[in-house]
Amino acid sequence: RLAPALAALLIVPAAVGAWVQGSLPPFDLGDPAFAARPAGLDRLKRAAAVVPGDAQLVADEGLVAPLAGRSDIRRLTARPVPAASAYVVMDRVAWAPTGRGQRRHDEILASLEGGQRRVLVDDGRFIVWGPEPEGGTP
């Protein structure tokens, strides 16, 4: 008798909170928020389309998940100097949880912009660089 009362004591407040916030299943599938893709995702996919499918891709932290279907993808922050043969994708408006993370992102972006890699796509938000020219440093 105590177990059902305890379960109700835990479940009822959670269900009421979810209902008040509007996220209690079943969801309103007519609401466009559940079906609409963010415009940035489409821009990212178009920008990254220039990278060959079998090429190594190094991407900003927040871009790895949307591009995860690639055969070889790595996070830029894991190794801030990408391999010379890799393509690089960065987001100019990337979010970082700390000021240090944002500074690191900005430093990497500045080094790539001042480097020898050729810019393949720059749509104002996403930038795609090709591999370094022959003789470049890794």
GROMACS .gro file of C-alpha atoms in nm:
model
  138
    1ARG     CA    1   0.000   0.000   0.000
    2LEU     CA    2   0.290   0.230   0.067
    3ALA     CA    3   0.456   0.173  -0.272
    4PRO     CA    4   0.163   0.306  -0.484
    5ALA     CA    5   0.127   0.610  -0.257
    6LEU     CA    6   0.500   0.680  -0.278
    7ALA     CA    7   0.495   0.640  -0.658
    8ALA     CA    8   0.201   0.881  -0.686
    9LEU     CA    9   0.380   1.125  -0.457
   10LEU     CA   10   0.676   1.127  -0.698
   11ILE     CA   11   0.491   1.109  -1.030
   12VAL     CA   12   0.209   1.359  -0.976
   13PRO     CA   13   0.431   1.669  -0.924
   14ALA     CA   14   0.642   1.578  -1.229
   15ALA     CA   15   0.333   1.526  -1.446
   16VAL     CA   16   0.176   1.852  -1.329
   17GLY     CA   17   0.500   2.041  -1.399
   18ALA     CA   18   0.526   1.889  -1.748
   19TRP     CA   19   0.161   1.971  -1.822
   20VAL     CA   20   0.204   2.332  -1.708
   21GLN     CA   21   0.510   2.371  -1.933
   22GLY     CA   22   0.320   2.221  -2.226
   23SER     CA   23   0.531   1.912  -2.281
   24LEU     CA   24   0.316   1.634  -2.145
   25PRO     CA   25   0.273   1.356  -2.404
   26PRO     CA   26   0.103   1.320  -2.638
   27PHE     CA   27   0.271   1.621  -2.796
   28ASP     CA   28   0.079   1.849  -3.027
   29LEU     CA   29   0.222   1.726  -3.355
   30GLY     CA   30   0.058   2.019  -3.532
   31ASP     CA   31   0.294   2.255  -3.353
   32PRO     CA   32   0.572   2.349  -3.599
   33ALA     CA   33   0.829   2.353  -3.318
   34PHE     CA   34   0.820   1.972  -3.318
   35ALA     CA   35   0.878   1.934  -3.691
   36ALA     CA   36   1.071   2.241  -3.806
   37ARG     CA   37   1.445   2.214  -3.857
   38PRO     CA   38   1.653   2.512  -3.752
   39ALA     CA   39   1.758   2.725  -4.049
   40GLY     CA   40   2.121   2.699  -3.936
   41LEU     CA   41   2.115   2.323  -3.983
   42ASP     CA   42   2.024   2.357  -4.350
   43ARG     CA   43   2.296   2.619  -4.397
   44LEU     CA   44   2.549   2.388  -4.232
   45LYS     CA   45   2.451   2.093  -4.451
   46ARG     CA   46   2.483   2.307  -4.768
   47ALA     CA   47   2.823   2.438  -4.661
   48ALA     CA   48   2.958   2.094  -4.569
   49ALA     CA   49   2.834   1.943  -4.897
   50VAL     CA   50   3.160   2.055  -5.065
   51VAL     CA   51   3.361   1.812  -4.851
   52PRO     CA   52   3.408   1.469  -5.013
   53GLY     CA   53   3.228   1.195  -4.820
   54ASP     CA   54   3.543   0.994  -4.751
   55ALA     CA   55   3.759   1.290  -4.646
   56GLN     CA   56   3.859   1.358  -4.289
   57LEU     CA   57   3.650   1.639  -4.146
   58VAL     CA   58   3.742   1.841  -3.839
   59ALA     CA   59   3.451   2.044  -3.704
   60ASP     CA   60   3.361   2.289  -3.432
   61GLU     CA   61   3.226   2.135  -3.111
   62GLY     CA   62   2.860   2.206  -3.188
   63LEU     CA   63   2.885   2.090  -3.550
   64VAL     CA   64   3.004   1.735  -3.488
   65ALA     CA   65   2.660   1.591  -3.408
   66PRO     CA   66   2.478   1.728  -3.716
   67LEU     CA   67   2.764   1.605  -3.940
   68ALA     CA   68   2.813   1.275  -3.759
   69GLY     CA   69   2.711   1.060  -4.056
   70ARG     CA   70   3.055   1.112  -4.210
   71SER     CA   71   3.311   0.833  -4.213
   72ASP     CA   72   3.586   1.033  -4.038
   73ILE     CA   73   3.489   1.332  -3.826
   74ARG     CA   74   3.676   1.484  -3.534
   75ARG     CA   75   3.621   1.769  -3.291
   76LEU     CA   76   3.838   2.071  -3.349
   77THR     CA   77   3.882   2.133  -2.979
   78ALA     CA   78   4.015   1.781  -2.925
   79ARG     CA   79   4.313   1.863  -3.148
   80PRO     CA   80   4.324   2.235  -3.222
   81VAL     CA   81   4.568   2.195  -3.510
   82PRO     CA   82   4.389   1.984  -3.772
   83ALA     CA   83   4.581   1.743  -3.991
   84ALA     CA   84   4.707   1.897  -4.316
   85SER     CA   85   4.486   1.664  -4.521
   86ALA     CA   86   4.167   1.740  -4.325
   87TYR     CA   87   3.882   1.969  -4.420
   88VAL     CA   88   3.777   2.208  -4.145
   89VAL     CA   89   3.427   2.345  -4.068
   90MET     CA   90   3.371   2.621  -3.814
   91ASP     CA   91   3.075   2.823  -3.694
   92ARG     CA   92   3.138   3.195  -3.646
   93VAL     CA   93   2.861   3.217  -3.386
   94ALA     CA   94   2.952   2.904  -3.194
   95TRP     CA   95   2.843   2.899  -2.833
   96ALA     CA   96   3.091   2.812  -2.560
   97PRO     CA   97   2.994   2.743  -2.200
   98THR     CA   98   3.291   2.939  -2.063
   99GLY     CA   99   3.484   3.249  -2.157
  100ARG     CA  100   3.796   3.033  -2.191
  101GLY     CA  101   3.617   2.808  -2.440
  102GLN     CA  102   3.504   3.109  -2.642
  103ARG     CA  103   3.856   3.253  -2.644
  104ARG     CA  104   3.996   2.919  -2.762
  105HIS     CA  105   3.736   2.905  -3.039
  106ASP     CA  106   3.825   3.259  -3.148
  107GLU     CA  107   4.199   3.178  -3.144
  108ILE     CA  108   4.149   2.871  -3.363
  109LEU     CA  109   3.928   3.068  -3.601
  110ALA     CA  110   4.188   3.347  -3.629
  111SER     CA  111   4.469   3.099  -3.693
  112LEU     CA  112   4.272   2.929  -3.968
  113GLU     CA  113   4.177   3.261  -4.127
  114GLY     CA  114   4.543   3.363  -4.129
  115GLY     CA  115   4.666   3.024  -4.249
  116GLN     CA  116   4.732   2.874  -4.590
  117ARG     CA  117   4.415   2.671  -4.622
  118ARG     CA  118   4.184   2.771  -4.903
  119VAL     CA  119   3.833   2.878  -4.808
  120LEU     CA  120   3.583   2.661  -4.997
  121VAL     CA  121   3.262   2.803  -4.849
  122ASP     CA  122   3.195   3.112  -4.642
  123ASP     CA  123   2.826   3.189  -4.606
  124GLY     CA  124   2.875   3.446  -4.332
  125ARG     CA  125   2.822   3.197  -4.053
  126PHE     CA  126   2.981   2.867  -4.151
  127ILE     CA  127   3.328   2.849  -4.302
  128VAL     CA  128   3.472   2.542  -4.474
  129TRP     CA  129   3.845   2.522  -4.540
  130GLY     CA  130   4.008   2.267  -4.766
  131PRO     CA  131   4.326   2.074  -4.691
  132GLU     CA  132   4.653   2.262  -4.661
  133PRO     CA  133   4.847   2.301  -4.984
  134GLU     CA  134   5.126   2.050  -5.045
  135GLY     CA  135   5.419   2.125  -4.820
  136GLY     CA  136   5.200   2.275  -4.545
  137THR     CA  137   5.263   2.189  -4.183
  138PRO     CA  138   5.025   1.957  -3.996
   0.00000   0.00000   0.00000
